[in-house]
Every structure is written in C-alpha cells, then in structure tokens.
Amino acid sequence: MALHEHETRFEGRIIDLYDAKSSAELQSLWPMKRLPVLRDEERGTTISETSIIIEYLDLIHPGGLPLVPSDPVLSLEARLWDRIFDLYVNTPVQKIVTDRLRPADQGDPLGVEEARQTLRMAYDLIEARMETRNWALGDTFSIADCAAAPALFFSEIVLPFASTHPNLTGYFARLAVRASFSKVMDEARPYFDVFPLRDEMPSRFNHARQL
Ligand SMILES: N[C@@H](CCC(=O)N[C@@H](CS)C(=O)NCC(=O)O)C(=O)O
C-alpha cells in the first residue's frame, strides 16, 4: 500500500516459501525469512520489517504525501497506531490462522483463545478511536492506516466485527475502497486460495473493484 500511496516504481517479486530456492533467496536477504522485504538496487540496500520499509520510502523515495507525519509528536501517534495494528490485530490473527495449519492433534486452543481476547481488546480500542476520526490519525492517511488495512481484512474473517463495532466497521469500509488497498487486493487475489480460511473470506473481495 505504501508503494502505491507514494506511486514508487517497483518490481514485485513473488516468494514461494514452499519452494526451497525461492525461500533461500528470501533468507539471503533477511535471515528471519519474513515478507515483505524491500531491495533498493539504486542504493544497494535491503530493508526489512514493513514499518521500517514505509519509513524508508518516506525518507528515500517520497512520492505522494508522507506516511509518517513530519510533526514529531504526531509521528509518535502514527507509530503507536502502526504498532497497535501490527501487534494487537495482525499478530493474534496470525496465531488463529496458523493454528488451522497445524496437524489436528497439535492445535493450541488456549493460545487461540488468548489471541481472540487480544483481538477483542484491540477492537474496543479502535472502536473508541474511530468514533471521531476518518483515518487512524484523523484527516490524514498515514503509516497506521497502511498497517490497519491488511490486518483488519484478515481479522474480519477470523473474528467478525460488523455487528458489534460500527465505528471500526466504517473505518474498514473506508480503507477497503482506498485505491492503494484495491491495487494490493488485485495483486493478492491470485493467491487467495492458499489462505487456510479462504471459504470464510467475504465474497465482496473476490472481484476487482471498479475504480
Ligand atoms: N513484523 C513483520 C511481520 C512479517 C510477517 O509476519 N510476514 C508474514 C506474511 S504477512 C510471513 O512472512 N510469514 C511467513 C512465515 O512466517 O514463515 C513485518 O511487519 O514485516
């Protein structure tokens, strides 16, 4: 989303973690073998961790509006909400989803219930926050909204919020029609079938949105 927001020219590379060569290539760039990784051939640098990639784009390849506000205090608020969406929405979602990939007798029901509790707390926090705001910071789209969009896309599937959290639901509806999110969804759609909860994915995401 950040690349699209900045209209940065980039070449997307698909990494298949089930393919040894592809996986080794990723590991050579980032030993933690996590996606995404940004390789900047102009500068010969490799940047890992999504939040750091976004900060890097703002600094080195700025295009549109900065995703991290220049005001230092507001930038802390942006980073805090980026952390909230990553740590308290995305991380529990990953716990719930990866539990589905485990052999049936090696599941972690307690860990999954703890993850669901964390998600519920996060939903309440976001619900209160979004009562008076369009985006996580207010009127300006930021790094926090880039963290929110994919996290909420998956969290809506594992723990639906539409009937319990109207402000959160409205926020996600605004994110879902953001052009940068639509582009990312178009890029992701061919791989929807590898998602273990594919059948529970809302059908409205099955087709490209008319921009
Ligand atoms: N903290 C990392 C998390 C990255 C992450 O968990 N990526 C997932 C895909 S969304 C991944 O690489 N999963 C593969 C694996 O865990 O083996 C970030 O924000 O970039």
mmCIF file of C-alpha atoms and ligand atoms in Angstrom:
data_model
loop_
_atom_site.group_PDB
_atom_site.id
_atom_site.type_symbol
_atom_site.label_atom_id
_atom_site.label_comp_id
_atom_site.label_asym_id
_atom_site.label_seq_id
_atom_site.Cartn_x
_atom_site.Cartn_y
_atom_site.Cartn_z
ATOM 1 C CA MET A 1 0.000 0.000 0.000
ATOM 2 C CA ALA A 2 2.814 2.389 0.889
ATOM 3 C CA LEU A 3 4.462 1.888 -2.506
ATOM 4 C CA HIS A 4 1.155 2.644 -4.233
ATOM 5 C CA GLU A 5 0.470 5.649 -1.982
ATOM 6 C CA HIS A 6 3.869 7.068 -2.965
ATOM 7 C CA GLU A 7 3.494 5.911 -6.581
ATOM 8 C CA THR A 8 7.013 4.488 -6.284
ATOM 9 C CA ARG A 9 8.186 2.467 -9.260
ATOM 10 C CA PHE A 10 8.826 -1.096 -8.107
ATOM 11 C CA GLU A 11 9.001 -4.661 -9.318
ATOM 12 C CA GLY A 12 7.019 -7.112 -7.216
ATOM 13 C CA ARG A 13 8.642 -10.493 -6.644
ATOM 14 C CA ILE A 14 6.597 -13.465 -5.504
ATOM 15 C CA ILE A 15 8.304 -15.620 -2.871
ATOM 16 C CA ASP A 16 7.059 -19.184 -2.543
ATOM 17 C CA LEU A 17 8.021 -20.326 0.951
ATOM 18 C CA TYR A 18 7.288 -23.947 -0.037
ATOM 19 C CA ASP A 19 9.944 -23.709 -2.768
ATOM 20 C CA ALA A 20 13.489 -24.245 -1.425
ATOM 21 C CA LYS A 21 15.185 -21.930 -3.951
ATOM 22 C CA SER A 22 12.688 -19.122 -3.512
ATOM 23 C CA SER A 23 12.803 -19.474 0.255
ATOM 24 C CA ALA A 24 16.642 -19.463 0.293
ATOM 25 C CA GLU A 25 16.643 -16.294 -1.805
ATOM 26 C CA LEU A 26 14.470 -14.552 0.767
ATOM 27 C CA GLN A 27 16.635 -15.866 3.610
ATOM 28 C CA SER A 28 19.760 -14.490 1.944
ATOM 29 C CA LEU A 29 18.163 -11.031 2.085
ATOM 30 C CA TRP A 30 16.585 -11.337 5.528
ATOM 31 C CA PRO A 31 17.544 -14.258 7.785
ATOM 32 C CA MET A 32 14.160 -14.094 9.569
ATOM 33 C CA LYS A 33 12.580 -15.196 6.245
ATOM 34 C CA ARG A 34 9.578 -12.909 6.615
ATOM 35 C CA LEU A 35 7.760 -10.933 3.965
ATOM 36 C CA PRO A 36 7.880 -8.252 2.768
ATOM 37 C CA VAL A 37 11.461 -7.236 2.077
ATOM 38 C CA LEU A 38 12.433 -4.214 0.003
ATOM 39 C CA ARG A 39 15.558 -4.409 -2.112
ATOM 40 C CA ASP A 40 16.701 -0.967 -3.295
ATOM 41 C CA GLU A 41 19.007 -1.683 -6.226
ATOM 42 C CA GLU A 42 19.827 2.031 -6.715
ATOM 43 C CA ARG A 43 21.385 2.231 -3.254
ATOM 44 C CA GLY A 44 22.314 -1.427 -2.831
ATOM 45 C CA THR A 45 20.313 -1.674 0.389
ATOM 46 C CA THR A 46 17.880 -4.233 1.751
ATOM 47 C CA ILE A 47 15.159 -3.110 4.126
ATOM 48 C CA SER A 48 13.057 -5.497 6.174
ATOM 49 C CA GLU A 49 10.069 -5.070 8.506
ATOM 50 C CA THR A 50 7.074 -3.319 6.994
ATOM 51 C CA SER A 51 7.096 -0.310 9.305
ATOM 52 C CA ILE A 52 10.770 0.339 8.557
ATOM 53 C CA ILE A 53 10.142 -0.105 4.819
ATOM 54 C CA ILE A 54 7.442 2.566 5.000
ATOM 55 C CA GLU A 55 9.709 4.930 6.940
ATOM 56 C CA TYR A 56 12.454 4.262 4.345
ATOM 57 C CA LEU A 57 10.132 5.072 1.435
ATOM 58 C CA ASP A 58 9.148 8.333 3.112
ATOM 59 C CA LEU A 59 12.808 9.269 3.571
ATOM 60 C CA ILE A 60 14.434 7.954 0.404
ATOM 61 C CA HIS A 61 11.698 7.591 -2.231
ATOM 62 C CA PRO A 62 8.986 10.063 -1.262
ATOM 63 C CA GLY A 63 6.211 10.498 -3.774
ATOM 64 C CA GLY A 64 2.791 11.490 -2.516
ATOM 65 C CA LEU A 65 2.033 12.657 0.992
ATOM 66 C CA PRO A 66 4.397 11.458 3.737
ATOM 67 C CA LEU A 67 3.017 8.432 5.578
ATOM 68 C CA VAL A 68 4.858 9.379 8.772
ATOM 69 C CA PRO A 69 3.868 12.925 9.767
ATOM 70 C CA SER A 70 6.706 15.454 9.959
ATOM 71 C CA ASP A 71 5.423 16.793 13.285
ATOM 72 C CA PRO A 72 7.472 14.798 15.846
ATOM 73 C CA VAL A 73 4.672 14.349 18.371
ATOM 74 C CA LEU A 74 2.135 13.375 15.708
ATOM 75 C CA SER A 75 4.719 10.964 14.266
ATOM 76 C CA LEU A 76 4.738 9.144 17.626
ATOM 77 C CA GLU A 77 0.966 8.801 17.432
ATOM 78 C CA ALA A 78 1.281 7.375 13.906
ATOM 79 C CA ARG A 79 3.931 4.894 15.050
ATOM 80 C CA LEU A 80 1.881 3.917 18.093
ATOM 81 C CA TRP A 81 -1.162 3.078 15.948
ATOM 82 C CA ASP A 82 1.031 1.253 13.447
ATOM 83 C CA ARG A 83 2.252 -0.866 16.405
ATOM 84 C CA ILE A 84 -1.296 -1.384 17.702
ATOM 85 C CA PHE A 85 -2.485 -2.768 14.359
ATOM 86 C CA ASP A 86 0.617 -4.938 13.946
ATOM 87 C CA LEU A 87 0.936 -6.287 17.473
ATOM 88 C CA TYR A 88 -2.658 -6.452 18.690
ATOM 89 C CA VAL A 89 -4.540 -7.161 15.446
ATOM 90 C CA ASN A 90 -2.154 -8.765 12.982
ATOM 91 C CA THR A 91 -0.226 -10.926 15.468
ATOM 92 C CA PRO A 92 -3.317 -12.557 17.049
ATOM 93 C CA VAL A 93 -4.808 -13.051 13.572
ATOM 94 C CA GLN A 94 -1.641 -14.904 12.528
ATOM 95 C CA LYS A 95 -1.903 -17.065 15.653
ATOM 96 C CA ILE A 96 -5.503 -18.017 14.827
ATOM 97 C CA VAL A 97 -4.770 -18.672 11.148
ATOM 98 C CA THR A 98 -1.557 -20.651 11.637
ATOM 99 C CA ASP A 99 -3.305 -22.822 14.226
ATOM 100 C CA ARG A 100 -5.502 -24.036 11.354
ATOM 101 C CA LEU A 101 -2.359 -25.165 9.508
ATOM 102 C CA ARG A 102 -1.185 -27.368 12.387
ATOM 103 C CA PRO A 103 -1.883 -31.109 12.485
ATOM 104 C CA ALA A 104 -5.308 -31.638 14.110
ATOM 105 C CA ASP A 105 -3.880 -33.101 17.314
ATOM 106 C CA GLN A 106 -1.269 -30.361 17.758
ATOM 107 C CA GLY A 107 -3.503 -27.327 17.921
ATOM 108 C CA ASP A 108 -3.162 -24.707 20.649
ATOM 109 C CA PRO A 109 -6.746 -23.908 21.760
ATOM 110 C CA LEU A 110 -5.601 -21.892 24.784
ATOM 111 C CA GLY A 111 -3.250 -19.795 22.658
ATOM 112 C CA VAL A 112 -6.032 -19.257 20.120
ATOM 113 C CA GLU A 113 -8.460 -18.142 22.832
ATOM 114 C CA GLU A 114 -5.825 -15.718 24.183
ATOM 115 C CA ALA A 115 -5.395 -14.354 20.655
ATOM 116 C CA ARG A 116 -9.177 -13.861 20.365
ATOM 117 C CA GLN A 117 -9.174 -11.974 23.690
ATOM 118 C CA THR A 118 -6.391 -9.694 22.444
ATOM 119 C CA LEU A 119 -8.355 -9.046 19.259
ATOM 120 C CA ARG A 120 -11.484 -8.162 21.242
ATOM 121 C CA MET A 121 -9.500 -5.639 23.323
ATOM 122 C CA ALA A 122 -7.992 -4.176 20.160
ATOM 123 C CA TYR A 123 -11.451 -3.878 18.547
ATOM 124 C CA ASP A 124 -12.737 -1.928 21.565
ATOM 125 C CA LEU A 125 -9.714 0.368 21.472
ATOM 126 C CA ILE A 126 -10.107 1.030 17.731
ATOM 127 C CA GLU A 127 -13.881 1.452 18.096
ATOM 128 C CA ALA A 128 -13.379 4.296 20.585
ATOM 129 C CA ARG A 129 -10.611 5.840 18.496
ATOM 130 C CA MET A 130 -12.634 5.846 15.273
ATOM 131 C CA GLU A 131 -15.707 7.464 16.776
ATOM 132 C CA THR A 132 -14.380 10.885 15.786
ATOM 133 C CA ARG A 133 -11.856 10.080 13.078
ATOM 134 C CA ASN A 134 -11.757 9.244 9.375
ATOM 135 C CA TRP A 135 -8.296 7.696 9.474
ATOM 136 C CA ALA A 136 -6.241 6.491 12.455
ATOM 137 C CA LEU A 137 -4.738 9.974 12.915
ATOM 138 C CA GLY A 138 -7.827 11.943 11.949
ATOM 139 C CA ASP A 139 -7.970 13.501 8.498
ATOM 140 C CA THR A 140 -4.533 12.444 7.228
ATOM 141 C CA PHE A 141 -3.905 8.969 5.846
ATOM 142 C CA SER A 142 -0.724 7.526 7.399
ATOM 143 C CA ILE A 143 1.501 4.535 8.104
ATOM 144 C CA ALA A 144 -1.056 3.476 10.752
ATOM 145 C CA ASP A 145 -3.757 3.059 8.096
ATOM 146 C CA CYS A 146 -1.331 1.014 5.952
ATOM 147 C CA ALA A 147 -0.937 -1.302 8.962
ATOM 148 C CA ALA A 148 -4.671 -1.330 9.638
ATOM 149 C CA ALA A 149 -5.989 -2.304 6.203
ATOM 150 C CA PRO A 150 -4.483 -5.791 5.743
ATOM 151 C CA ALA A 151 -4.731 -6.563 9.477
ATOM 152 C CA LEU A 152 -8.459 -5.751 9.520
ATOM 153 C CA PHE A 153 -9.054 -7.560 6.222
ATOM 154 C CA PHE A 154 -7.882 -10.805 7.857
ATOM 155 C CA SER A 155 -9.281 -10.083 11.322
ATOM 156 C CA GLU A 156 -12.788 -9.570 9.934
ATOM 157 C CA ILE A 157 -12.554 -13.174 8.727
ATOM 158 C CA VAL A 158 -11.296 -14.748 11.961
ATOM 159 C CA LEU A 159 -13.371 -12.613 14.361
ATOM 160 C CA PRO A 160 -16.088 -10.614 12.561
ATOM 161 C CA PHE A 161 -16.731 -7.116 13.908
ATOM 162 C CA ALA A 162 -19.551 -5.810 11.672
ATOM 163 C CA SER A 163 -22.358 -6.479 14.146
ATOM 164 C CA THR A 164 -20.515 -5.309 17.262
ATOM 165 C CA HIS A 165 -18.213 -2.413 16.302
ATOM 166 C CA PRO A 166 -19.843 0.135 13.938
ATOM 167 C CA ASN A 167 -17.003 2.706 14.004
ATOM 168 C CA LEU A 168 -14.422 0.025 13.274
ATOM 169 C CA THR A 169 -16.672 -1.312 10.506
ATOM 170 C CA GLY A 170 -16.988 2.153 8.951
ATOM 171 C CA TYR A 171 -13.217 2.640 9.173
ATOM 172 C CA PHE A 172 -12.530 -0.664 7.436
ATOM 173 C CA ALA A 173 -15.100 0.189 4.752
ATOM 174 C CA ARG A 174 -13.177 3.427 4.039
ATOM 175 C CA LEU A 175 -9.874 1.519 3.946
ATOM 176 C CA ALA A 176 -11.315 -1.136 1.645
ATOM 177 C CA VAL A 177 -12.152 1.422 -1.072
ATOM 178 C CA ARG A 178 -8.837 3.234 -0.843
ATOM 179 C CA ALA A 179 -7.109 2.961 -4.266
ATOM 180 C CA SER A 180 -3.836 1.644 -2.793
ATOM 181 C CA PHE A 181 -5.717 -1.140 -0.973
ATOM 182 C CA SER A 182 -7.673 -2.090 -4.101
ATOM 183 C CA LYS A 183 -4.392 -2.382 -6.010
ATOM 184 C CA VAL A 184 -2.909 -4.614 -3.317
ATOM 185 C CA MET A 185 -6.025 -6.792 -3.344
ATOM 186 C CA ASP A 186 -5.765 -7.132 -7.135
ATOM 187 C CA GLU A 187 -2.156 -8.296 -6.669
ATOM 188 C CA ALA A 188 -3.144 -10.705 -3.880
ATOM 189 C CA ARG A 189 -6.300 -12.193 -5.471
ATOM 190 C CA PRO A 190 -4.480 -14.897 -7.495
ATOM 191 C CA TYR A 191 -3.136 -16.237 -4.173
ATOM 192 C CA PHE A 192 -6.375 -16.131 -2.144
ATOM 193 C CA ASP A 193 -6.680 -19.908 -2.460
ATOM 194 C CA VAL A 194 -3.563 -20.560 -0.360
ATOM 195 C CA PHE A 195 -5.205 -18.807 2.602
ATOM 196 C CA PRO A 196 -6.431 -21.535 5.006
ATOM 197 C CA LEU A 197 -9.711 -19.717 5.737
ATOM 198 C CA ARG A 198 -10.409 -18.950 2.074
ATOM 199 C CA ASP A 199 -14.018 -20.154 2.329
ATOM 200 C CA GLU A 200 -14.741 -17.615 5.059
ATOM 201 C CA MET A 201 -13.364 -14.661 3.072
ATOM 202 C CA PRO A 202 -16.152 -12.134 2.301
ATOM 203 C CA SER A 203 -17.201 -12.569 -1.336
ATOM 204 C CA ARG A 204 -17.070 -8.801 -1.965
ATOM 205 C CA PHE A 205 -13.279 -9.139 -2.260
ATOM 206 C CA ASN A 206 -13.440 -11.825 -4.935
ATOM 207 C CA HIS A 207 -13.604 -9.365 -7.803
ATOM 208 C CA ALA A 208 -11.654 -6.267 -8.760
ATOM 209 C CA ARG A 209 -13.309 -3.045 -7.672
ATOM 210 C CA GLN A 210 -14.197 -0.586 -10.435
ATOM 211 C CA LEU A 211 -12.043 2.482 -9.705
HETATM 212 N N1 LIG B 1 6.867 -7.918 11.674
HETATM 213 C C1 LIG B 1 6.904 -8.332 10.297
HETATM 214 C C2 LIG B 1 5.932 -9.466 10.088
HETATM 215 C C3 LIG B 1 6.075 -10.064 8.747
HETATM 216 C C4 LIG B 1 5.285 -11.358 8.593
HETATM 217 O O1 LIG B 1 4.883 -11.990 9.556
HETATM 218 N N2 LIG B 1 5.070 -11.743 7.343
HETATM 219 C C5 LIG B 1 4.362 -12.971 7.048
HETATM 220 C C6 LIG B 1 3.484 -12.772 5.842
HETATM 221 S S1 LIG B 1 2.331 -11.488 6.108
HETATM 222 C C7 LIG B 1 5.369 -14.034 6.706
HETATM 223 O O2 LIG B 1 6.403 -13.747 6.152
HETATM 224 N N3 LIG B 1 5.043 -15.276 7.012
HETATM 225 C C8 LIG B 1 5.849 -16.381 6.644
HETATM 226 C C9 LIG B 1 6.337 -17.197 7.810
HETATM 227 O O3 LIG B 1 6.015 -16.855 8.949
HETATM 228 O O4 LIG B 1 7.045 -18.166 7.561
HETATM 229 C C10 LIG B 1 6.556 -7.137 9.379
HETATM 230 O O5 LIG B 1 5.781 -6.268 9.800
HETATM 231 O O6 LIG B 1 7.064 -7.062 8.251
#
